[in-house]
PDB file of C-alpha atoms in Angstrom:
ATOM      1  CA  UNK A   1      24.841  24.815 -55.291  1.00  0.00           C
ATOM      2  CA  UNK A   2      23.613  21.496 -53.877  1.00  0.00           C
ATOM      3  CA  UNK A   3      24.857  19.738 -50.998  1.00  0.00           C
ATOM      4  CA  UNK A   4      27.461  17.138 -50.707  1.00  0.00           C
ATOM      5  CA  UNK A   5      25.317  14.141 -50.724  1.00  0.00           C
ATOM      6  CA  UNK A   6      23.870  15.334 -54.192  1.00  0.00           C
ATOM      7  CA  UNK A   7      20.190  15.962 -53.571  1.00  0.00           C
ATOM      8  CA  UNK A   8      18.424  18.962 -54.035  1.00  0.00           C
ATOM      9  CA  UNK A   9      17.831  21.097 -50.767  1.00  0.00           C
ATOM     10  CA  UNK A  10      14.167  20.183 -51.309  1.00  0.00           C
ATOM     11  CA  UNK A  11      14.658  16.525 -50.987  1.00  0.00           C
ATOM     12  CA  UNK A  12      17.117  16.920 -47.934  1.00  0.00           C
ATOM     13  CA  UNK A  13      14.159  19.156 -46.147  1.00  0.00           C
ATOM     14  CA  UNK A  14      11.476  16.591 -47.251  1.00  0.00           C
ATOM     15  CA  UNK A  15      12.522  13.453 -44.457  1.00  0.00           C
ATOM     16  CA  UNK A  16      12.711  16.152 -41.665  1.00  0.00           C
ATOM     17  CA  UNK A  17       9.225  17.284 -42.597  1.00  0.00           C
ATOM     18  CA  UNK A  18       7.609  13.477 -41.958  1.00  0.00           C
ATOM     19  CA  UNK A  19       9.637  12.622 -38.593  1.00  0.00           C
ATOM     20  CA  UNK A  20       8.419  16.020 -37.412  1.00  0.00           C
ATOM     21  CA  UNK A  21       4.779  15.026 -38.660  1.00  0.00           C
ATOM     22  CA  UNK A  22       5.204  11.384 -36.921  1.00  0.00           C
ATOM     23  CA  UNK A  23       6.334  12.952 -33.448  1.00  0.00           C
ATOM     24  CA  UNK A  24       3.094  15.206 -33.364  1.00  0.00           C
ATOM     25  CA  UNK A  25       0.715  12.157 -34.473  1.00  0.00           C
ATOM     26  CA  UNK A  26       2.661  10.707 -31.771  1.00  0.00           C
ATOM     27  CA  UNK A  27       1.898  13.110 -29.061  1.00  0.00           C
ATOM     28  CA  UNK A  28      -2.092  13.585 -30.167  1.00  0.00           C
ATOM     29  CA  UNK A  29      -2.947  10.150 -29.833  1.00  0.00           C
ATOM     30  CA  UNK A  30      -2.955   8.936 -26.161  1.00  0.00           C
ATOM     31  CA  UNK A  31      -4.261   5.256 -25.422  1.00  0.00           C
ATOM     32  CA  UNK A  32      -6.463   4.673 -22.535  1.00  0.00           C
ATOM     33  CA  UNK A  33      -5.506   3.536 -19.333  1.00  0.00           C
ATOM     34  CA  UNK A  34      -5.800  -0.178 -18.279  1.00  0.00           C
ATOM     35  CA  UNK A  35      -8.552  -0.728 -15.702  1.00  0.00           C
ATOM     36  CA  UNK A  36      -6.520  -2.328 -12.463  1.00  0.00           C
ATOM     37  CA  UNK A  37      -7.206  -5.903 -12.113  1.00  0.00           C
ATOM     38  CA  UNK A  38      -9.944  -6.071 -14.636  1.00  0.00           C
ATOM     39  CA  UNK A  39     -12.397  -4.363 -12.044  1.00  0.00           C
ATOM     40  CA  UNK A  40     -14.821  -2.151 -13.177  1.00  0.00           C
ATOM     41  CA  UNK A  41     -12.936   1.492 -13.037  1.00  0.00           C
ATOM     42  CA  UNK A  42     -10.539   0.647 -11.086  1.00  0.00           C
ATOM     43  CA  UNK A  43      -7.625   3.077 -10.914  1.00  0.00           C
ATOM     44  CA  UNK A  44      -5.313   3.533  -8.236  1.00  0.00           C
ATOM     45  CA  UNK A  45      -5.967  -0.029  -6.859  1.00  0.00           C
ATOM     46  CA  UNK A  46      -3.329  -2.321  -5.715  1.00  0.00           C
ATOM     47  CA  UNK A  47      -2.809  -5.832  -7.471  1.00  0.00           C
ATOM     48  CA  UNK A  48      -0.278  -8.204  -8.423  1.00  0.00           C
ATOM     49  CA  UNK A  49       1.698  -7.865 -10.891  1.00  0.00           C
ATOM     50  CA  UNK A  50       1.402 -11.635 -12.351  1.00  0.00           C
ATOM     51  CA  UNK A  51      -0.287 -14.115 -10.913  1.00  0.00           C
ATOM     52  CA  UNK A  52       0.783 -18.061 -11.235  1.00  0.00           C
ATOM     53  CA  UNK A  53      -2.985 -18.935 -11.012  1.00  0.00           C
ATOM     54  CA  UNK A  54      -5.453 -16.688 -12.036  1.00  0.00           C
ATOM     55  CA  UNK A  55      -8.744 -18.019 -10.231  1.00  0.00           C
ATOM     56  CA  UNK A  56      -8.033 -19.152  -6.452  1.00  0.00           C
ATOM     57  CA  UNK A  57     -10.212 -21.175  -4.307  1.00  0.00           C
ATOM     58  CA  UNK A  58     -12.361 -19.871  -1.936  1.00  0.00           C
ATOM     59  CA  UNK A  59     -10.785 -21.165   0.879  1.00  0.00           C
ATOM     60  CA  UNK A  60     -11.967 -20.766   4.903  1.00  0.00           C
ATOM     61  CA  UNK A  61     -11.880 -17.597   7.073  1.00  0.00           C
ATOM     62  CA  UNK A  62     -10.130 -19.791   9.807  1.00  0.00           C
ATOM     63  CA  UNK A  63      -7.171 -19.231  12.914  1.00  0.00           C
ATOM     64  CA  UNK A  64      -5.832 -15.784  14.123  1.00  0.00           C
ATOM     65  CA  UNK A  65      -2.937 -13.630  12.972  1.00  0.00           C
ATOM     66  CA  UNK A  66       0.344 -15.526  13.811  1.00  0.00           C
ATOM     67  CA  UNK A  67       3.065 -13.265  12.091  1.00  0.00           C
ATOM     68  CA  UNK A  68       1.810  -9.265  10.983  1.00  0.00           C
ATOM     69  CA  UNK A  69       0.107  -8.732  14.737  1.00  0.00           C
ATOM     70  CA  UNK A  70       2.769  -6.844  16.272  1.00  0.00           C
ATOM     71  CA  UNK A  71       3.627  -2.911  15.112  1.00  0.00           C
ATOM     72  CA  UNK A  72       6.816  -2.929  13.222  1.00  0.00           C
ATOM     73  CA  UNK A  73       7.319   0.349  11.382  1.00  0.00           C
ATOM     74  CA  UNK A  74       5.250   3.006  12.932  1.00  0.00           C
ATOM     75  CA  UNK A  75       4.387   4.013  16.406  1.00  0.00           C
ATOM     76  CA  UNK A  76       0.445   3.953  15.651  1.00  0.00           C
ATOM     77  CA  UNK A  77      -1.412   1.019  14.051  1.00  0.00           C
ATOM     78  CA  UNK A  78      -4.538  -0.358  13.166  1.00  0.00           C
ATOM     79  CA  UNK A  79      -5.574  -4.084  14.371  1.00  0.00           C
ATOM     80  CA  UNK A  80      -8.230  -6.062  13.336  1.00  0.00           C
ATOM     81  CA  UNK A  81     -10.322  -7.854  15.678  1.00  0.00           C
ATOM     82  CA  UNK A  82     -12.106 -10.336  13.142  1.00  0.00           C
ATOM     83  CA  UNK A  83     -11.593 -12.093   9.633  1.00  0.00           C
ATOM     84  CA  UNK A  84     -12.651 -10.661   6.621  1.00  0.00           C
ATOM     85  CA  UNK A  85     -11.843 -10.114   2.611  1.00  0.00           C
ATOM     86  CA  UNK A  86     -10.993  -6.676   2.644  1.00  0.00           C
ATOM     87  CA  UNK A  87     -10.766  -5.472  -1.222  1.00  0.00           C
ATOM     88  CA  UNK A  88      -8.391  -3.368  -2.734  1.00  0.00           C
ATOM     89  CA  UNK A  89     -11.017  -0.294  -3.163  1.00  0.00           C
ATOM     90  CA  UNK A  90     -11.730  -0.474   0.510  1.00  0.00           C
ATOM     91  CA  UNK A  91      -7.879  -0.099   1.111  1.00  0.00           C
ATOM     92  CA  UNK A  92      -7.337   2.938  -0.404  1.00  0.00           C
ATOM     93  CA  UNK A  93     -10.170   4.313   0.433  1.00  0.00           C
ATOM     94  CA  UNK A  94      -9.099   4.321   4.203  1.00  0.00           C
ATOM     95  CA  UNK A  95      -5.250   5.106   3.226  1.00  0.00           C
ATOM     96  CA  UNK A  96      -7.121   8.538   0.985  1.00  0.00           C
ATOM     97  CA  UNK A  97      -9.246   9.371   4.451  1.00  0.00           C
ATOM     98  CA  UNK A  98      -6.220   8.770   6.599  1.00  0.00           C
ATOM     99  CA  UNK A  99      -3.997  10.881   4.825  1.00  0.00           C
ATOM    100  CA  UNK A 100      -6.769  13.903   4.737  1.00  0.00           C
ATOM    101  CA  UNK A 101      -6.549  13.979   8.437  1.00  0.00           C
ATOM    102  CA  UNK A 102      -2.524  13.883   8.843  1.00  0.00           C
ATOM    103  CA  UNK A 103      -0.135  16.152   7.819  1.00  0.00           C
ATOM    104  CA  UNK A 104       2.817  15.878   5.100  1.00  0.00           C
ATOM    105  CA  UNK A 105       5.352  14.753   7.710  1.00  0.00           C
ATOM    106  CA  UNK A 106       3.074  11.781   8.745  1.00  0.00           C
ATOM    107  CA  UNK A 107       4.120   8.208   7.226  1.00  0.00           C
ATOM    108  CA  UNK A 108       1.542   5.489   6.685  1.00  0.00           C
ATOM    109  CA  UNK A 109       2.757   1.597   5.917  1.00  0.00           C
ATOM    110  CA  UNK A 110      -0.203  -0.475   4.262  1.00  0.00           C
ATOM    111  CA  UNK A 111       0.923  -3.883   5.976  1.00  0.00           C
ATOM    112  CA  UNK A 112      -1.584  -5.935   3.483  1.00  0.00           C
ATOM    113  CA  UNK A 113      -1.802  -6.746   0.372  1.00  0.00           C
ATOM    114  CA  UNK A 114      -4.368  -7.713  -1.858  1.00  0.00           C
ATOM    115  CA  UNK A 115      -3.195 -11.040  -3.492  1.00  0.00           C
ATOM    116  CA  UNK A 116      -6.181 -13.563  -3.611  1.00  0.00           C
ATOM    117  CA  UNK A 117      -8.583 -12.683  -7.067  1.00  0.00           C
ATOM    118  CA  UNK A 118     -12.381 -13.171  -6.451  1.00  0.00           C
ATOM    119  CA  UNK A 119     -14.379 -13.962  -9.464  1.00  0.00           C
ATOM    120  CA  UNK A 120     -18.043 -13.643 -10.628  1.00  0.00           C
ATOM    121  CA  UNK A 121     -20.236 -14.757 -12.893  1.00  0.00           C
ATOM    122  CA  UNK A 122     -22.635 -12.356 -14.417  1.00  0.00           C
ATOM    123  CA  UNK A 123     -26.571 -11.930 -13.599  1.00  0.00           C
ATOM    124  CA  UNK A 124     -28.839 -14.492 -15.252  1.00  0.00           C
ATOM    125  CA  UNK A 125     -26.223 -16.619 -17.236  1.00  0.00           C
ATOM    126  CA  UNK A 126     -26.964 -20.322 -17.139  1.00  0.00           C
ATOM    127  CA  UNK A 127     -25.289 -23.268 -15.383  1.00  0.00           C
ATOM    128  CA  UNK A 128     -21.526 -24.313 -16.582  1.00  0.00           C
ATOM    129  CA  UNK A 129     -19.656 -22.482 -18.537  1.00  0.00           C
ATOM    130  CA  UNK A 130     -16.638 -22.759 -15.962  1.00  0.00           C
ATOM    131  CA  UNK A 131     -15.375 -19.707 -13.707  1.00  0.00           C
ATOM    132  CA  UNK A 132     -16.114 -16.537 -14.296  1.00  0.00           C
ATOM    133  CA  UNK A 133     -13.810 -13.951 -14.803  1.00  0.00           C
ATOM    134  CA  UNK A 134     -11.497 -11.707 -12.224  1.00  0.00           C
ATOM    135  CA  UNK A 135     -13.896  -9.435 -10.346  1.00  0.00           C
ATOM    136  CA  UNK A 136     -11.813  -7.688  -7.772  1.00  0.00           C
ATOM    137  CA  UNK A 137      -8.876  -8.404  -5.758  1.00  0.00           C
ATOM    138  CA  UNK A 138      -8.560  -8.920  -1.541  1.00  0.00           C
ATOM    139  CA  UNK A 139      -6.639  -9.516   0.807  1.00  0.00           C
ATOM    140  CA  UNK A 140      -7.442 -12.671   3.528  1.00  0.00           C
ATOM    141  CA  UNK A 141      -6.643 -11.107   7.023  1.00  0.00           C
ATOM    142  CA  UNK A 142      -6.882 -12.608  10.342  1.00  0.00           C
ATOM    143  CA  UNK A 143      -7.746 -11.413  13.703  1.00  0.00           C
ATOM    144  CA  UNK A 144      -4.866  -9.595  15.647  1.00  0.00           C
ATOM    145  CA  UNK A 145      -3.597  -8.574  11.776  1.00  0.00           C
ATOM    146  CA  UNK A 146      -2.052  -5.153  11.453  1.00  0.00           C
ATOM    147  CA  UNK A 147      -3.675  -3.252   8.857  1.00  0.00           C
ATOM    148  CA  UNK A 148      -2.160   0.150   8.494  1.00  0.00           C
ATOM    149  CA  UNK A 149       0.894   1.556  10.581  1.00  0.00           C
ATOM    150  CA  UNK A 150       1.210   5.459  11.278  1.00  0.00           C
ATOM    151  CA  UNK A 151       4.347   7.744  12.608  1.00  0.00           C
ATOM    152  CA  UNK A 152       5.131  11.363  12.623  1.00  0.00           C
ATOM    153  CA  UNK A 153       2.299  12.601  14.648  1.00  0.00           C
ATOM    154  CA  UNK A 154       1.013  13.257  17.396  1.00  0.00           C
ATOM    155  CA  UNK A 155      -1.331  10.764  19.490  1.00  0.00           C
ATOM    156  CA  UNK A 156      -4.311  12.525  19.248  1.00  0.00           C
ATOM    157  CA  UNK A 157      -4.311  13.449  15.284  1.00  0.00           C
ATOM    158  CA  UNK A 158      -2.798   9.576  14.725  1.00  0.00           C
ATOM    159  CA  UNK A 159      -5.621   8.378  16.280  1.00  0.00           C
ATOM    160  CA  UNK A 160      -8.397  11.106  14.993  1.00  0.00           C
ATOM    161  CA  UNK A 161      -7.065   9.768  11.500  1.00  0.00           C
ATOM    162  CA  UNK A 162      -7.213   5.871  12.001  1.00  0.00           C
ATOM    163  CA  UNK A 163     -10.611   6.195  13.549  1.00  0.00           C
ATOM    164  CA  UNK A 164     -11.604   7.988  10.374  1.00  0.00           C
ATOM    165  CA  UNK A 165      -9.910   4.891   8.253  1.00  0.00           C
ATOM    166  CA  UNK A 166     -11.375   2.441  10.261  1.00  0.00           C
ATOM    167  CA  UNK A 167     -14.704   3.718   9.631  1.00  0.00           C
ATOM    168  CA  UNK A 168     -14.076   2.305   6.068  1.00  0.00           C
ATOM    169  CA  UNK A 169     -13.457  -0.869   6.939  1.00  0.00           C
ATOM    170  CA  UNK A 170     -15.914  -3.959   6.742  1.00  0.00           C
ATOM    171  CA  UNK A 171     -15.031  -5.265  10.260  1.00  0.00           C
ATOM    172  CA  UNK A 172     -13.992  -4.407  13.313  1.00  0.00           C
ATOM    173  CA  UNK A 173     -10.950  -2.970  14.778  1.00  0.00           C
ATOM    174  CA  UNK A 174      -8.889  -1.222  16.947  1.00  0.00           C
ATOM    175  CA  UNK A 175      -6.669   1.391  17.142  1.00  0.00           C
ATOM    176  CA  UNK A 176      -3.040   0.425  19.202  1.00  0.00           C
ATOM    177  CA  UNK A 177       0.254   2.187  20.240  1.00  0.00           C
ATOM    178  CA  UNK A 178       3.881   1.337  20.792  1.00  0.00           C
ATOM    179  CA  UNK A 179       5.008   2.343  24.082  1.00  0.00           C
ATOM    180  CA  UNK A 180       8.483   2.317  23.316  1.00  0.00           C
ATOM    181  CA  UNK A 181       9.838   5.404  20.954  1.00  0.00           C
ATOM    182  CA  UNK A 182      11.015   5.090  17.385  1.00  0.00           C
TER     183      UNK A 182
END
């Protein structure tokens, strides 16, 4: 006869039938990805995750590298030799061409961080207005700043590979070693 609760076997099949139709709508309909940092296709780019000001100054490209220009984590490293904004798509792009040219059991530290937002203001708009939106993020380094930090491998690949990362780089650098072993 019918069930217990005293509906029809219909009715009792009938609420399964629209959760199972609400978990497939579900799994068709995929939102797209948020664009990091409000760049222009930026995936895969490091950013902050909150900000407590959203448009910096400027500011100078002044002084040398007091505190990150000494290799801490790796036996290999990356030094710059002049002060620049390097952006968040230039980052990776030298971590990606690194770790082409090292194997698996190869570490890399990134030992900068992109936490200073640069703005813009569109082509042809007229004066005032205020800022412009977030274009990109950087990161302000210093001379004598280490960039990237590499163990695992040999001498020769390590420094076949941070050549190659270097390469994408806006400034110049140089590739150092830690006597000492870790």
């Amino acid at each position: 006869m019918h069930s217990s609760s005293g509906k029809s076997p219909a009715a009792a099949k009938q609420p399964a039938a629209k959760s199972a139709k609400k978990v497939s709508s579900k799994s068709s309909k995929k939102k797209p990805a948020k664009s990091a940092g409000g760049g222009k296709g930026s995936s895969g780019t490091l950013f902050p995750k909150r900000s407590k000001f959203p448009k910096h100054h400027r500011g100078r490209l002044r002084g040398i590298s007091s505190g990150d220009n000494r290799i801490c984590f790796g036996r290999y490293a990356l030094q710059t030799l002049a002060p620049a904004w390097i952006t968040s798509r230039q980052m990776e792009a030298a971590r990606r061409a690194m770790v082409r040219h090292v194997p698996r059991s190869a570490k890399i530290w990134i030992r900068m961080f992109p936490d200073k937002a640069v703005t813009g203001r569109p082509c042809e708009v007229r004066m005032g207005g205020g800022k412009g939106p977030q274009e990109y993020w950087v990161a302000v380094v210093q001379p004598g700043k280490i960039l990237y930090e590499m163990a695992g491998v040999p001498e020769s690949v390590a420094r076949k590979a941070i050549t190659v990362g270097a390469s994408k780089m806006p400034i110049k650098t140089r590739f150092i070693f830690n006597e000492k072993t870790i």
